[in-house]
Coordinates of C-alpha atoms in Angstrom, one line a residue:
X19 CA 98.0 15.4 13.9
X20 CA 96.9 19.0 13.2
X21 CA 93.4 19.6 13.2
X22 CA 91.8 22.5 10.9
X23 CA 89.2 24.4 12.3
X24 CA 87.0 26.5 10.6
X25 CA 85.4 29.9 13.1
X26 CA 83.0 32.4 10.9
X27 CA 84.7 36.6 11.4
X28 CA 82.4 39.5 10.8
X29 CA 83.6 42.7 8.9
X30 CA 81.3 45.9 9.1
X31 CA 81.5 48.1 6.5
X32 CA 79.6 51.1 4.7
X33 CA 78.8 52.0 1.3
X34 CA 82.3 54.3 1.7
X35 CA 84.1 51.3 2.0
X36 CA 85.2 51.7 5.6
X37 CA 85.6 48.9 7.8
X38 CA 85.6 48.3 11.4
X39 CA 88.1 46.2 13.4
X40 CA 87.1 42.6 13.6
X41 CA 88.4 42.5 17.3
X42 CA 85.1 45.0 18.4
X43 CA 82.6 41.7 18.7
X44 CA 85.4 39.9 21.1
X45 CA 85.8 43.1 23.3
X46 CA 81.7 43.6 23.3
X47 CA 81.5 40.1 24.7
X48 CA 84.1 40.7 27.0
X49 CA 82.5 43.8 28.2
X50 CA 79.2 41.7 28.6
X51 CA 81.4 39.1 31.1
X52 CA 83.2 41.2 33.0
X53 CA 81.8 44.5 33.5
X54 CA 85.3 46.1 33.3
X55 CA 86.6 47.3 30.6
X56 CA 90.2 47.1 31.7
X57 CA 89.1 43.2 31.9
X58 CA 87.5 42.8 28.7
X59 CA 91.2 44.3 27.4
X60 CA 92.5 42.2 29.0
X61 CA 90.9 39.0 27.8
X62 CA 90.6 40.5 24.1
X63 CA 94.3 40.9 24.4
X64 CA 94.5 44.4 23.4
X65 CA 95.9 47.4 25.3
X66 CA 93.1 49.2 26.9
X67 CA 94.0 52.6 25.1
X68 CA 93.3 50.0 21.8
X69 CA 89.8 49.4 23.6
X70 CA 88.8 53.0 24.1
X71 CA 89.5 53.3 20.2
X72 CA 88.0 50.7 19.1
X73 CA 84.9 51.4 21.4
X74 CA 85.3 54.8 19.9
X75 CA 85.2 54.1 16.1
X76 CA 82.3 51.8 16.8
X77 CA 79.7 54.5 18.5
X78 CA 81.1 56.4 15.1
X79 CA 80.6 53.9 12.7
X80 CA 77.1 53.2 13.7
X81 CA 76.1 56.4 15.3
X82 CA 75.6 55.2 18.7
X83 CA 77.2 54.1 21.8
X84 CA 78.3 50.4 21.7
X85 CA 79.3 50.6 25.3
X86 CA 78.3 52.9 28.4
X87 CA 80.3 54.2 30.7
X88 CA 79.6 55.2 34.2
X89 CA 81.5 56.1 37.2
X90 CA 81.2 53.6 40.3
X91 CA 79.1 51.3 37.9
X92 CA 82.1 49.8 35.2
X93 CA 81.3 49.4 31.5
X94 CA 78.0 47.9 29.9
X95 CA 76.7 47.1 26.7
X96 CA 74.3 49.7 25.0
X97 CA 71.5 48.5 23.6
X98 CA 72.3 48.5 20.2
X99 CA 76.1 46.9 21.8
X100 CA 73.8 44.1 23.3
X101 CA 72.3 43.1 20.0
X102 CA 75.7 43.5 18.1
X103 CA 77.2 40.8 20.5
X104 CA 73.7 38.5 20.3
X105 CA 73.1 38.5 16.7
X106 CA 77.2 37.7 16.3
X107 CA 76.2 34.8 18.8
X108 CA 72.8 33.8 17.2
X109 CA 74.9 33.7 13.8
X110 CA 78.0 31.9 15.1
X111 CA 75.9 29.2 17.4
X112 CA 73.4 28.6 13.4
X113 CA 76.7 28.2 11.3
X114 CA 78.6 25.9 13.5
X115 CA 77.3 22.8 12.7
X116 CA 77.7 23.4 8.5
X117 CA 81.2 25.0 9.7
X118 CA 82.1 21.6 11.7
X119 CA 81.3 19.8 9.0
X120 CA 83.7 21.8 6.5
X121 CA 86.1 21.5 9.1
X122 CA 86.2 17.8 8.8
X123 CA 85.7 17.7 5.2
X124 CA 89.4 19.7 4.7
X125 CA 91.2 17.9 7.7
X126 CA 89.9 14.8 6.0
X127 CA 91.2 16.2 2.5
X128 CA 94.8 17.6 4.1
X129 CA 95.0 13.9 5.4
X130 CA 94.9 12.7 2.4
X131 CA 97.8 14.3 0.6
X132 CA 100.3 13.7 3.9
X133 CA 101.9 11.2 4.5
X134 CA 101.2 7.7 6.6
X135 CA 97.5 8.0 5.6
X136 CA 95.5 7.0 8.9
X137 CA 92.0 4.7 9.1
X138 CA 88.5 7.3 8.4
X139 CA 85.4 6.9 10.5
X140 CA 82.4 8.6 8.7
X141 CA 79.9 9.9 11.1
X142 CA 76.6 11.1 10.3
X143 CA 74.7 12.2 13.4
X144 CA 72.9 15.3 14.9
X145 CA 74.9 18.2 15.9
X146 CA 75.7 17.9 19.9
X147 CA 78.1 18.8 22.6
X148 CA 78.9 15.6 22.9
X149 CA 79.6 14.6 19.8
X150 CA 81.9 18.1 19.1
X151 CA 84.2 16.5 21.7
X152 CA 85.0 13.2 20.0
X153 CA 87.5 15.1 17.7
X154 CA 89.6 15.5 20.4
X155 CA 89.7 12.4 21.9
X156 CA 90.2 9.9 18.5
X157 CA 94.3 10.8 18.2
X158 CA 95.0 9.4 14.9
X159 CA 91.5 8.0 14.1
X160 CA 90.7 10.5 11.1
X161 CA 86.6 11.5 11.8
X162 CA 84.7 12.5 8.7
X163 CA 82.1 14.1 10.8
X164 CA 78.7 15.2 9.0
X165 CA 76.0 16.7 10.8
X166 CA 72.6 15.8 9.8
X167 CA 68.9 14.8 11.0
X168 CA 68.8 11.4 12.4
X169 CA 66.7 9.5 9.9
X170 CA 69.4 11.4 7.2
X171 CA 72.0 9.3 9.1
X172 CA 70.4 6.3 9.1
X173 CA 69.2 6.5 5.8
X174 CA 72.8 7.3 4.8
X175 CA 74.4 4.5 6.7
X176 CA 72.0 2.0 5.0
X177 CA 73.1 3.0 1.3
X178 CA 77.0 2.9 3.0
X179 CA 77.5 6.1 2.5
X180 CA 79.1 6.2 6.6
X181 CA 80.0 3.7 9.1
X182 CA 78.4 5.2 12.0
X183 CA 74.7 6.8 12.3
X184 CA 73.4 8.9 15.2
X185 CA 70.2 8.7 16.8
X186 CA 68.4 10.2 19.6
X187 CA 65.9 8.3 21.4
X188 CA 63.8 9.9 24.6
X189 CA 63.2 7.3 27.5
X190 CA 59.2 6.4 28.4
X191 CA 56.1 6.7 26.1
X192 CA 57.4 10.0 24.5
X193 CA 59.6 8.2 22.4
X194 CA 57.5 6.1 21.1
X195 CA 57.2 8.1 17.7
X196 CA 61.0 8.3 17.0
X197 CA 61.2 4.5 18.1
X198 CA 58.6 3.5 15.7
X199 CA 60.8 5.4 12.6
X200 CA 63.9 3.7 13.6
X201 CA 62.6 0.6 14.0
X202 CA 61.7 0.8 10.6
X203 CA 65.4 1.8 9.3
X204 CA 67.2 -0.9 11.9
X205 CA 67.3 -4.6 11.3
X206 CA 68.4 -7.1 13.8
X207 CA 70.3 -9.4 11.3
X208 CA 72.0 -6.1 10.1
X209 CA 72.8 -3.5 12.2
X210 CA 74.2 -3.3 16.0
X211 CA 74.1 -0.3 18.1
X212 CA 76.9 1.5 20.3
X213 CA 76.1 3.4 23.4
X214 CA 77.0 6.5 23.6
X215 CA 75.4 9.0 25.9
X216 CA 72.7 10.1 28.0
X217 CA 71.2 13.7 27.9
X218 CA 68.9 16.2 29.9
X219 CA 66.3 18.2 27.4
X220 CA 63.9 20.6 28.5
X221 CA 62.7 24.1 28.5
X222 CA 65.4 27.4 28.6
X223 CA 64.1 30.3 30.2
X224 CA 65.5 34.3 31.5
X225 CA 67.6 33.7 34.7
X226 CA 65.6 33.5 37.6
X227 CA 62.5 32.1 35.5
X228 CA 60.5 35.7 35.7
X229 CA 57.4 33.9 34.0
X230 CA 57.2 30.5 36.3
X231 CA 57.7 28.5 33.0
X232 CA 57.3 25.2 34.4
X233 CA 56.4 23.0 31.9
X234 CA 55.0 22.8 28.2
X235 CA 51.5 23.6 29.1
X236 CA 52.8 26.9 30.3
X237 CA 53.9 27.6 26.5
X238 CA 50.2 27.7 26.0
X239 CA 48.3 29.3 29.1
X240 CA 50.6 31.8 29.5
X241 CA 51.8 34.7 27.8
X242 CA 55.0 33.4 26.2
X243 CA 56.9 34.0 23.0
X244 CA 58.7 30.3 22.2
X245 CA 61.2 29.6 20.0
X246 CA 61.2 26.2 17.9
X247 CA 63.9 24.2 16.3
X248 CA 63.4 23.1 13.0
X249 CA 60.9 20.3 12.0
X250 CA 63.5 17.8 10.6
X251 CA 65.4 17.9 14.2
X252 CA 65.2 14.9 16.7
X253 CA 64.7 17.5 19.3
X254 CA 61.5 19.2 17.5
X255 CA 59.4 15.4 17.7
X256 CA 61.0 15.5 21.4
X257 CA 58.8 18.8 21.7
X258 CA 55.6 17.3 19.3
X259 CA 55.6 14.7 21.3
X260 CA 55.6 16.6 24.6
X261 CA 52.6 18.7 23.5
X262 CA 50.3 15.9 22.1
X263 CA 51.2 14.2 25.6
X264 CA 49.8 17.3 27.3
X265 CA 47.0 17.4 25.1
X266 CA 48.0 21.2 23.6
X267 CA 47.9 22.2 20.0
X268 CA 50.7 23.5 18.7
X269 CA 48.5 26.2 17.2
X270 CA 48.3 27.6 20.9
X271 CA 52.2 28.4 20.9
X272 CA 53.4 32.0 20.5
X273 CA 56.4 31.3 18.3
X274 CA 56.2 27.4 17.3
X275 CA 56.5 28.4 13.4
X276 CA 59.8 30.2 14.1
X277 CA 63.1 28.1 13.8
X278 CA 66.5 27.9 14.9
X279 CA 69.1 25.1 13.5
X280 CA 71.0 24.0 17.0
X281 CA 70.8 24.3 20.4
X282 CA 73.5 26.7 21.1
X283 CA 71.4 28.8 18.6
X284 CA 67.7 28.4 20.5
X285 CA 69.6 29.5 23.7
X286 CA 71.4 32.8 22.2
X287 CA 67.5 33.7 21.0
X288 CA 66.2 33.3 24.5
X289 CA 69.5 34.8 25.9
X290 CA 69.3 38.5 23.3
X291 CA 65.0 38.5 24.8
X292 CA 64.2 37.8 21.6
X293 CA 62.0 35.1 23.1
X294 CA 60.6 33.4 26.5
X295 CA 61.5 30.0 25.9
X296 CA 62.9 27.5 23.6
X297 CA 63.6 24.0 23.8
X298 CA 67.1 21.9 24.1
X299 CA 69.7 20.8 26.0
X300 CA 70.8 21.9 29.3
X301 CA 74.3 22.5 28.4
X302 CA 72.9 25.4 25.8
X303 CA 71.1 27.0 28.3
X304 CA 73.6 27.3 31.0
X305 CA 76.2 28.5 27.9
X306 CA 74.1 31.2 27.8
X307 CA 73.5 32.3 31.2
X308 CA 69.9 30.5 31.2
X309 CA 67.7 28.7 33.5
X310 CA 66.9 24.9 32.3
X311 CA 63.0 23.0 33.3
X312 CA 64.2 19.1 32.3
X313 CA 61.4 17.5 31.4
X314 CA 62.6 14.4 28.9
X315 CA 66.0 12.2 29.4
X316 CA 66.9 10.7 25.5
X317 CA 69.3 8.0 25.0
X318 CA 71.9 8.8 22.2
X319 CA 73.2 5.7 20.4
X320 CA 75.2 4.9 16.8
X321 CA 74.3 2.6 14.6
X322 CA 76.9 0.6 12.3
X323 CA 76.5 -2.8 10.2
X324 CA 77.5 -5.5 11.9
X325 CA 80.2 -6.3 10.1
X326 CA 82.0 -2.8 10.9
X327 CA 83.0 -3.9 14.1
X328 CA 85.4 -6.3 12.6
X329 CA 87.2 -3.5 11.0
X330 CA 90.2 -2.1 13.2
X331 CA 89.0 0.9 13.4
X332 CA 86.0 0.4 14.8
X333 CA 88.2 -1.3 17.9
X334 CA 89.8 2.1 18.0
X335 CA 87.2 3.9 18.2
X336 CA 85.0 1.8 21.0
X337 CA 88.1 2.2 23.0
X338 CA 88.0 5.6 22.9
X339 CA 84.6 5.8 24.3
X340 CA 85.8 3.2 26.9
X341 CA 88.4 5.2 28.1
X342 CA 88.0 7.7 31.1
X343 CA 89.5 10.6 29.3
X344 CA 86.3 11.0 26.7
X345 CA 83.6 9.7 29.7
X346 CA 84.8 12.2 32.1
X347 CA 84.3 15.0 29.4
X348 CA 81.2 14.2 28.9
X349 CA 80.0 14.3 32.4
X350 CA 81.6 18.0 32.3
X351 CA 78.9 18.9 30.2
X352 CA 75.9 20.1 31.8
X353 CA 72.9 17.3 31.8
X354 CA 74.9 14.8 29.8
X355 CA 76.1 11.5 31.2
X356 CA 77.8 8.2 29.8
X357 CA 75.0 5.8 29.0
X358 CA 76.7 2.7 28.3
X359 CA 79.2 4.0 26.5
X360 CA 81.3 2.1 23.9
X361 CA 79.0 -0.9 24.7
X362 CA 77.5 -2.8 21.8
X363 CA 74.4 -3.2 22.2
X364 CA 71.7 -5.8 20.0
X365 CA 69.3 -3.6 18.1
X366 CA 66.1 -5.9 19.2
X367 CA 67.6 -4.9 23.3
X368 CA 66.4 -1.3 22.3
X369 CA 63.6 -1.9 19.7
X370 CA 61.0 -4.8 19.9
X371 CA 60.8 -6.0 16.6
X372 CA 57.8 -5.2 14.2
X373 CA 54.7 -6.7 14.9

């Protein structure tokens, strides 16, 4: 079945009404890989005589240089070419979880009017690498996929608004917090939980580490401009929880009030210098060229009612996360790992009931 995806564009233009070649941000960030611009022509697929213009009717469109030339030394991004590409990143890496979810939201609609209408799972979870790649592994399983805090999920699956709720939950005393708000949204008689996957979070930093950020207390003794998600994440308590742990305000961190909505998003802000540090997942930093400190493994499970698992569909789906095709995709993701995936799992094995 075809899948719609939906990708954001830029378009530059000036109060004249001229416009600028949507293909300049992919040959920028080709430049930026290779080096070359003969490569980054190549990989744009554009001539490179198309390059030189385009490169050309940037520097006049703006004023200034996108890319620099030099003999012996290849092509590189100007400075103003550099923050072009990072703030086209910063953007794309923010909007992709609200894009995701319009993606699923027309597929789900297309689906509707074709015909041999196929079985929906509605998903409600955090926005993750892992969970971008179930899409591609379901086949015919239509996913209604909605990205959302985890206490939104789990709050949504109990008025049955979806079938499946996402949850993060870090392993040892610094989960304690998130495990005593879930406990208070999960009942044993009700609900069942399904493994899903294991993940690495910590702190990304420059390549090479220039600062000797080794941990969260350096966020505060140090010199460091940080970079926060937002308060409503799973990932920001992972962080809260981190700090009280280590006994440090988060009054003492350069940057805590500042936001970004997803991982991908916190790494492309560390990657364009516009901070030290942020906090997330290893697969965002090394996306973006970044060095990762782990410091907290979290468990990431979905909860369903108990009776979903009767439902077909549900078979389907646990068979999918079964199979060796979606595990070993997993595991290709940098500090991610199968944690008992596709197994069903009691909810009072993972929370001890309320006192």
């Amino acid at each position: 079945m075809k899948r719609i995806k939906v990708t954001p564009t830029w378009c530059f233009s000036d109060e004249e009404g001229h416009r600028l070649d949507t293909n300049l941000l992919r040959l920028l960030g080709a430049v930026h890989r290779h080096g070359k611009l003969t490569h980054a022509a190549e990989e744009a697929g554009i001539s490179y005589r198309h390059a030189w213009n385009l490169l050309r009717q940037g520097g006049e469109f703006f004023g200034v240089t996108l890319v620099e030339m030099a003999r012996g030394r290849g092509a590189q991004l100007s400075p103003l070419g550099e923050k072009l590409l990072w703030a086209e990143q910063r953007a794309t890496a923010r909007l992709s979880p609200q894009l995701d979810s319009l993606s699923s939201e027309l597929n789900l609609a297309i689906q509707q009017h074709q015909e041999g209408v196929h079985p929906v799972l509605r998903l409600h979870a955090s926005h993750g690498f892992a969970i971008e790649l179930l899409p591609q592994h379901l086949g015919e399983l239509q996913l209604d996929l909605q990205y959302c805090s985890p206490l939104e999920a789990l709050a949504t699956l109990n008025r049955n608004g979806c079938d499946l709720a996402g949850c993060h939950l870090p392993r040892g005393a610094v989960g304690e917090k998130a495990r005593r708000k879930y406990r208070r949204l999960l009942k044993p008689r009700y609900h069942r939980l399904i493994g899903f996957i294991a993940r690495q979070q910590g702190l990304m930093v420059a390549p090479g580490n220039p600062l000797g950020i080794d941990g969260v207390a350096a966020l505060a003794d140090r010199p460091v401009t940080f970079i926060n998600r937002q308060a409503s994440s799973g990932t920001r308590e992972l962080l809260d929880s981190l700090l009280a742990e280590a006994g440090i305000a988060t009054s003492k961190v350069n940057g805590y009030e500042i936001e970004e909505y997803t991982h991908s998003a916190v790494a492309a802000y560390v990657a364009a210098g516009m901070a030290d540090a942020g906090f997330g997942v290893e697969a965002a930093a090394q996306r973006f060229g970044l060095e990762f400190v782990p410091l907290a493994t979290e468990d990431y499970l979905l909860a369903c009612h108990h009776r979903s698992l009767k439902e077909p569909k549900f078979d389907e789906f646990l068979q999918v996360l079964r199979g060796a095709s979606f595990q070993e995709a997993v595991q290709g993701l940098p500090g991610y790992s199968p944690s008992q995936c596709g197994n069903v799992i009691q909810v009072e094995e993972i929370f001890s009931p309320t006192p």
